[in-house]
Amino acid sequence: MSNTPHAPTPVASEHIELKARNVSFGWEDTPLHWLPGDPFATHTINVLHLLLPAGERWFVHVYKQVLPYIKDEQLRADVVGFIGQEAMHAAAHDDVLPHLKRLGLDPTPYTAQVDWLFEKLLGDRTLPPGRARHWWLMERVALIAAIEHYTAFLGDWVLNADELDRRGADPVMLDLLRWHGAEEVEHRSVAFDLFMHVDGGYRRRARTWATAFTALVFLWQRGARFFMENDPELPAAKASLGQFFRAGRQGTLPSAGAMLKSIPTYLSRTYHPSQEGSTAQAVAYLASSPGANGGAAA
């Protein structure tokens, strides 16, 4: 499948046919601090609602451009399934934003900046046909592969984050996060396989990982600070690294150690996303998810 001589070997048993699922989540009873007593973890996870709608629409836009370059029919089918799932993710997280606004936390100032990032900075450029335009397309395909490494990491984390259940997290929000996380695990190999198929260069892979990781850290801490500083129930609240490390130790956020360990994993020349996470676990959750099976969680 790859145009490189040293393509890593996927775990065949982890492959599954991808499909977009119609989902329904009702936000009427979800409180602003949906993880009781922990506004910092709540808002850090809430950053997903700020980043994902624009980011995943950007994924879809880029992948529609790269479809003509795909020569493998199975990979093409996987990419089409991926596009459908990502479009649904964007819409589902977008639906949370009006609810936050009704609760007194208007995300518009931050989402406007995120929209600019994906639509302008990372959008299509007025490049002449040929090498420059192809380079920019491949660069974005590689960026998406790096970002998807972390969305799969987060998906696997939230599927196993039992502390959120023990703390009494709002069931509808938890279902949204786990439905999305399960689909990220389910399609975790697609972006990497596509990159390896159309380019696969290790230097590009490493370079775009560094760009993606830096951007995600910057955007996430900025988003958490925005939410904390604008929370109507927490006058003068601030976000801090200490809160992040503490939440990681407590299990309400991914730990810093686990995030750091994910770096050499992605940069290993033998890495393949199918080596991480469990498709069986993801599919089992999707089969039981209230939101993915006709109604909001009770």
Tab-separated table of C-alpha atoms in Angstrom:
chain	number	residue	atom	x	y	z
A	1	MET	CA	0.000	0.000	0.000
A	2	SER	CA	2.854	2.382	0.723
A	3	ASN	CA	5.169	4.056	-1.743
A	4	THR	CA	8.025	3.601	0.742
A	5	PRO	CA	10.153	0.443	1.080
A	6	HIS	CA	9.768	0.116	4.853
A	7	ALA	CA	6.047	0.399	5.511
A	8	PRO	CA	5.118	-0.854	9.000
A	9	THR	CA	2.874	-3.887	9.164
A	10	PRO	CA	-0.692	-3.320	10.393
A	11	VAL	CA	-2.449	-5.726	12.741
A	12	ALA	CA	-4.947	-7.279	10.334
A	13	SER	CA	-7.424	-8.281	13.032
A	14	GLU	CA	-7.875	-4.623	14.024
A	15	HIS	CA	-9.288	-3.568	10.644
A	16	ILE	CA	-13.030	-3.005	10.383
A	17	GLU	CA	-15.431	-1.564	7.836
A	18	LEU	CA	-16.146	2.044	8.749
A	19	LYS	CA	-19.537	3.695	8.735
A	20	ALA	CA	-20.938	6.984	9.955
A	21	ARG	CA	-23.529	6.589	12.704
A	22	ASN	CA	-26.480	8.883	13.201
A	23	VAL	CA	-26.308	10.101	16.781
A	24	SER	CA	-28.564	12.040	19.112
A	25	PHE	CA	-27.567	13.787	22.331
A	26	GLY	CA	-29.907	15.880	24.460
A	27	TRP	CA	-28.168	18.647	26.406
A	28	GLU	CA	-31.101	20.030	28.396
A	29	ASP	CA	-29.984	18.542	31.722
A	30	THR	CA	-26.207	18.762	31.306
A	31	PRO	CA	-24.710	21.257	33.783
A	32	LEU	CA	-21.879	23.640	32.988
A	33	HIS	CA	-19.549	21.650	35.236
A	34	TRP	CA	-20.545	18.223	33.971
A	35	LEU	CA	-17.785	16.587	36.030
A	36	PRO	CA	-18.994	17.459	39.543
A	37	GLY	CA	-16.558	19.426	41.655
A	38	ASP	CA	-13.902	19.596	38.938
A	39	PRO	CA	-14.321	22.615	36.672
A	40	PHE	CA	-10.718	22.396	35.462
A	41	ALA	CA	-11.037	18.850	34.103
A	42	THR	CA	-14.486	19.727	32.754
A	43	HIS	CA	-13.182	22.706	30.820
A	44	THR	CA	-9.996	21.006	29.669
A	45	ILE	CA	-12.090	18.280	28.059
A	46	ASN	CA	-14.562	20.901	26.821
A	47	VAL	CA	-11.801	22.278	24.598
A	48	LEU	CA	-12.718	19.403	22.278
A	49	HIS	CA	-15.948	21.240	21.475
A	50	LEU	CA	-13.926	24.287	20.450
A	51	LEU	CA	-11.333	22.542	18.297
A	52	LEU	CA	-13.126	19.634	16.704
A	53	PRO	CA	-15.881	21.172	14.585
A	54	ALA	CA	-13.471	23.302	12.541
A	55	GLY	CA	-10.669	20.745	12.694
A	56	GLU	CA	-12.705	17.806	11.507
A	57	ARG	CA	-14.359	19.804	8.741
A	58	TRP	CA	-10.811	20.615	7.644
A	59	PHE	CA	-9.931	16.903	7.669
A	60	VAL	CA	-12.881	16.213	5.382
A	61	HIS	CA	-11.949	19.055	3.033
A	62	VAL	CA	-8.353	17.862	2.682
A	63	TYR	CA	-9.293	14.215	2.227
A	64	LYS	CA	-11.735	14.992	-0.545
A	65	GLN	CA	-8.805	16.568	-2.391
A	66	VAL	CA	-6.552	13.557	-1.880
A	67	LEU	CA	-9.072	10.917	-3.001
A	68	PRO	CA	-7.817	10.976	-6.637
A	69	TYR	CA	-4.344	9.975	-5.417
A	70	ILE	CA	-5.553	6.757	-3.772
A	71	LYS	CA	-4.808	3.665	-5.861
A	72	ASP	CA	-5.844	1.027	-3.314
A	73	GLU	CA	-9.585	0.290	-3.260
A	74	GLN	CA	-9.681	-0.866	0.370
A	75	LEU	CA	-7.910	2.281	1.487
A	76	ARG	CA	-10.286	4.383	-0.599
A	77	ALA	CA	-13.249	2.737	1.142
A	78	ASP	CA	-11.611	3.367	4.523
A	79	VAL	CA	-11.052	7.042	3.696
A	80	VAL	CA	-14.663	7.467	2.570
A	81	GLY	CA	-15.828	5.890	5.845
A	82	PHE	CA	-13.441	8.121	7.774
A	83	ILE	CA	-14.838	11.212	6.040
A	84	GLY	CA	-18.372	10.239	7.039
A	85	GLN	CA	-17.426	9.678	10.666
A	86	GLU	CA	-15.443	12.912	10.931
A	87	ALA	CA	-18.301	14.956	9.491
A	88	MET	CA	-20.622	13.503	12.129
A	89	HIS	CA	-18.103	14.251	14.899
A	90	ALA	CA	-17.906	17.887	13.827
A	91	ALA	CA	-21.688	18.251	13.864
A	92	ALA	CA	-22.110	16.548	17.249
A	93	HIS	CA	-19.543	18.738	19.004
A	94	ASP	CA	-20.896	21.826	17.262
A	95	ASP	CA	-24.253	21.125	18.904
A	96	VAL	CA	-22.708	21.507	22.362
A	97	LEU	CA	-21.671	25.123	21.789
A	98	PRO	CA	-25.166	26.705	21.903
A	99	HIS	CA	-25.778	24.859	25.176
A	100	LEU	CA	-22.616	26.335	26.686
A	101	LYS	CA	-23.752	29.772	25.543
A	102	ARG	CA	-27.149	29.269	27.214
A	103	LEU	CA	-25.294	28.452	30.428
A	104	GLY	CA	-23.461	31.776	30.235
A	105	LEU	CA	-20.202	30.702	28.615
A	106	ASP	CA	-19.986	32.082	25.079
A	107	PRO	CA	-17.274	30.216	23.126
A	108	THR	CA	-17.481	32.447	20.039
A	109	PRO	CA	-14.295	34.510	20.645
A	110	TYR	CA	-12.218	31.339	20.802
A	111	THR	CA	-13.948	29.401	18.025
A	112	ALA	CA	-13.472	32.370	15.687
A	113	GLN	CA	-9.714	32.020	16.159
A	114	VAL	CA	-9.863	28.263	15.576
A	115	ASP	CA	-11.895	28.786	12.405
A	116	TRP	CA	-9.236	31.203	11.148
A	117	LEU	CA	-6.496	28.666	11.866
A	118	PHE	CA	-8.075	25.864	9.868
A	119	GLU	CA	-9.714	27.894	7.112
A	120	LYS	CA	-6.955	30.418	6.464
A	121	LEU	CA	-3.617	29.276	7.856
A	122	LEU	CA	-4.132	25.594	7.017
A	123	GLY	CA	-6.609	26.071	4.203
A	124	ASP	CA	-6.127	25.974	0.453
A	125	ARG	CA	-3.530	28.414	-0.787
A	126	THR	CA	-3.362	30.189	-4.110
A	127	LEU	CA	-0.501	28.026	-5.300
A	128	PRO	CA	0.154	27.234	-8.952
A	129	PRO	CA	-0.692	23.709	-10.128
A	130	GLY	CA	2.209	21.326	-9.862
A	131	ARG	CA	4.877	20.749	-7.252
A	132	ALA	CA	3.982	23.528	-4.811
A	133	ARG	CA	0.307	22.642	-4.658
A	134	HIS	CA	1.101	18.924	-4.302
A	135	TRP	CA	3.611	19.672	-1.526
A	136	TRP	CA	1.001	21.588	0.463
A	137	LEU	CA	-1.556	18.816	0.057
A	138	MET	CA	0.921	16.158	1.237
A	139	GLU	CA	1.963	18.365	4.148
A	140	ARG	CA	-1.632	18.559	5.333
A	141	VAL	CA	-2.163	14.816	4.891
A	142	ALA	CA	0.861	14.250	7.127
A	143	LEU	CA	-0.425	16.763	9.689
A	144	ILE	CA	-3.739	14.935	9.877
A	145	ALA	CA	-1.940	11.627	10.440
A	146	ALA	CA	-0.077	13.166	13.379
A	147	ILE	CA	-3.229	14.729	14.835
A	148	GLU	CA	-5.105	11.446	14.479
A	149	HIS	CA	-2.406	9.755	16.547
A	150	TYR	CA	-3.514	11.961	19.427
A	151	THR	CA	-7.249	11.708	18.804
A	152	ALA	CA	-6.857	7.916	18.936
A	153	PHE	CA	-4.789	8.276	22.117
A	154	LEU	CA	-7.559	10.371	23.672
A	155	GLY	CA	-10.221	7.986	22.411
A	156	ASP	CA	-8.516	5.031	24.048
A	157	TRP	CA	-8.082	7.052	27.237
A	158	VAL	CA	-11.724	8.093	27.557
A	159	LEU	CA	-12.967	4.557	26.900
A	160	ASN	CA	-10.920	3.444	29.898
A	161	ALA	CA	-11.304	6.517	32.131
A	162	ASP	CA	-13.257	4.828	34.915
A	163	GLU	CA	-12.568	7.740	37.249
A	164	LEU	CA	-15.006	9.860	35.229
A	165	ASP	CA	-17.754	7.359	36.077
A	166	ARG	CA	-16.750	7.249	39.730
A	167	ARG	CA	-16.895	11.053	39.911
A	168	GLY	CA	-20.451	11.080	38.541
A	169	ALA	CA	-19.784	12.646	35.143
A	170	ASP	CA	-22.889	13.704	33.248
A	171	PRO	CA	-23.976	10.590	31.308
A	172	VAL	CA	-24.850	12.427	28.101
A	173	MET	CA	-21.501	14.209	27.901
A	174	LEU	CA	-19.678	11.019	28.766
A	175	ASP	CA	-21.571	9.175	26.046
A	176	LEU	CA	-20.668	11.839	23.473
A	177	LEU	CA	-17.010	11.606	24.433
A	178	ARG	CA	-16.959	7.813	24.408
A	179	TRP	CA	-18.917	7.499	21.156
A	180	HIS	CA	-16.443	9.856	19.533
A	181	GLY	CA	-13.490	8.193	21.231
A	182	ALA	CA	-14.625	4.748	20.127
A	183	GLU	CA	-14.863	5.860	16.509
A	184	GLU	CA	-11.398	7.422	16.772
A	185	VAL	CA	-10.074	4.053	17.911
A	186	GLU	CA	-12.098	2.304	15.224
A	187	HIS	CA	-10.590	4.391	12.400
A	188	ARG	CA	-7.213	5.057	14.034
A	189	SER	CA	-5.179	3.572	11.170
A	190	VAL	CA	-6.787	5.389	8.250
A	191	ALA	CA	-4.915	8.696	8.367
A	192	PHE	CA	-1.562	6.982	8.843
A	193	ASP	CA	-2.240	4.446	6.084
A	194	LEU	CA	-3.248	7.247	3.743
A	195	PHE	CA	-0.091	9.199	4.479
A	196	MET	CA	2.064	6.119	3.913
A	197	HIS	CA	0.232	5.420	0.656
A	198	VAL	CA	0.560	8.851	-0.931
A	199	ASP	CA	3.897	9.937	0.554
A	200	GLY	CA	5.297	8.087	3.564
A	201	GLY	CA	8.460	10.155	3.925
A	202	TYR	CA	9.866	9.852	7.431
A	203	ARG	CA	11.258	13.385	7.557
A	204	ARG	CA	7.845	14.801	6.671
A	205	ARG	CA	6.225	12.524	9.243
A	206	ALA	CA	8.581	13.710	11.998
A	207	ARG	CA	8.379	17.363	10.997
A	208	THR	CA	4.596	17.455	10.865
A	209	TRP	CA	4.369	15.561	14.158
A	210	ALA	CA	6.375	18.362	15.792
A	211	THR	CA	4.092	20.972	14.242
A	212	ALA	CA	0.920	19.138	15.238
A	213	PHE	CA	2.049	18.415	18.797
A	214	THR	CA	3.140	22.000	19.405
A	215	ALA	CA	-0.089	23.388	17.963
A	216	LEU	CA	-2.279	21.020	19.978
A	217	VAL	CA	-0.532	21.847	23.252
A	218	PHE	CA	-0.795	25.574	22.541
A	219	LEU	CA	-4.444	25.453	21.491
A	220	TRP	CA	-5.477	23.170	24.335
A	221	GLN	CA	-3.924	25.224	27.122
A	222	ARG	CA	-5.267	28.389	25.532
A	223	GLY	CA	-8.750	26.869	25.342
A	224	ALA	CA	-8.662	25.684	28.956
A	225	ARG	CA	-7.575	29.142	30.073
A	226	PHE	CA	-10.360	30.723	28.022
A	227	PHE	CA	-13.017	28.519	29.610
A	228	MET	CA	-11.751	28.967	33.153
A	229	GLU	CA	-11.398	32.739	32.852
A	230	ASN	CA	-14.869	33.138	31.328
A	231	ASP	CA	-16.758	30.668	33.523
A	232	PRO	CA	-19.710	32.636	34.972
A	233	GLU	CA	-19.750	30.439	38.069
A	234	LEU	CA	-16.043	30.895	38.857
A	235	PRO	CA	-15.050	34.552	39.152
A	236	ALA	CA	-11.316	35.099	38.626
A	237	ALA	CA	-10.610	31.384	38.049
A	238	LYS	CA	-7.363	30.407	36.353
A	239	ALA	CA	-6.018	27.293	34.669
A	240	SER	CA	-2.575	26.038	35.627
A	241	LEU	CA	-0.116	23.275	34.843
A	242	GLY	CA	-0.373	22.116	38.435
A	243	GLN	CA	-4.077	21.446	37.962
A	244	PHE	CA	-3.314	19.497	34.796
A	245	PHE	CA	-0.713	17.281	36.472
A	246	ARG	CA	-3.000	16.686	39.450
A	247	ALA	CA	-5.958	15.747	37.237
A	248	GLY	CA	-3.721	13.337	35.341
A	249	ARG	CA	-2.671	11.631	38.562
A	250	GLN	CA	-6.297	11.404	39.661
A	251	GLY	CA	-7.455	9.932	36.354
A	252	THR	CA	-9.815	12.706	35.278
A	253	LEU	CA	-7.454	13.720	32.458
A	254	PRO	CA	-4.753	11.822	30.571
A	255	SER	CA	-1.504	11.802	32.514
A	256	ALA	CA	1.481	13.811	31.350
A	257	GLY	CA	3.558	10.629	31.431
A	258	ALA	CA	1.227	8.786	29.068
A	259	MET	CA	1.210	11.736	26.687
A	260	LEU	CA	5.001	11.890	26.650
A	261	LYS	CA	5.277	8.145	26.035
A	262	SER	CA	3.102	8.569	22.949
A	263	ILE	CA	5.816	10.659	21.274
A	264	PRO	CA	8.441	7.956	20.627
A	265	THR	CA	5.611	5.581	19.768
A	266	TYR	CA	4.548	7.685	16.790
A	267	LEU	CA	8.115	8.453	15.749
A	268	SER	CA	9.199	4.809	15.739
A	269	ARG	CA	9.868	3.551	12.217
A	270	THR	CA	8.002	0.340	13.079
A	271	TYR	CA	4.926	2.153	14.391
A	272	HIS	CA	1.458	1.416	13.088
A	273	PRO	CA	-1.714	2.740	14.775
A	274	SER	CA	-3.298	-0.714	14.841
A	275	GLN	CA	-0.736	-1.632	17.503
A	276	GLU	CA	-2.473	0.758	19.933
A	277	GLY	CA	-5.998	0.540	21.335
A	278	SER	CA	-8.634	-2.143	20.817
A	279	THR	CA	-11.114	-2.250	17.964
A	280	ALA	CA	-13.151	-4.852	19.857
A	281	GLN	CA	-13.512	-2.520	22.842
A	282	ALA	CA	-14.501	0.368	20.580
A	283	VAL	CA	-17.112	-1.666	18.720
A	284	ALA	CA	-18.534	-2.988	21.982
A	285	TYR	CA	-19.013	0.539	23.281
A	286	LEU	CA	-20.590	1.707	20.032
A	287	ALA	CA	-23.082	-1.149	20.241
A	288	SER	CA	-24.166	0.016	23.703
A	289	SER	CA	-23.915	3.807	23.313
A	290	PRO	CA	-27.321	5.422	23.905
A	291	GLY	CA	-26.499	8.363	21.660
A	292	ALA	CA	-25.380	6.128	18.808
A	293	ASN	CA	-28.418	3.885	19.105
A	294	GLY	CA	-31.368	6.191	18.836
A	295	GLY	CA	-31.375	8.397	21.881
A	296	ALA	CA	-29.522	10.370	24.511
A	297	ALA	CA	-28.053	8.701	27.564
A	298	ALA	CA	-30.312	8.498	30.554
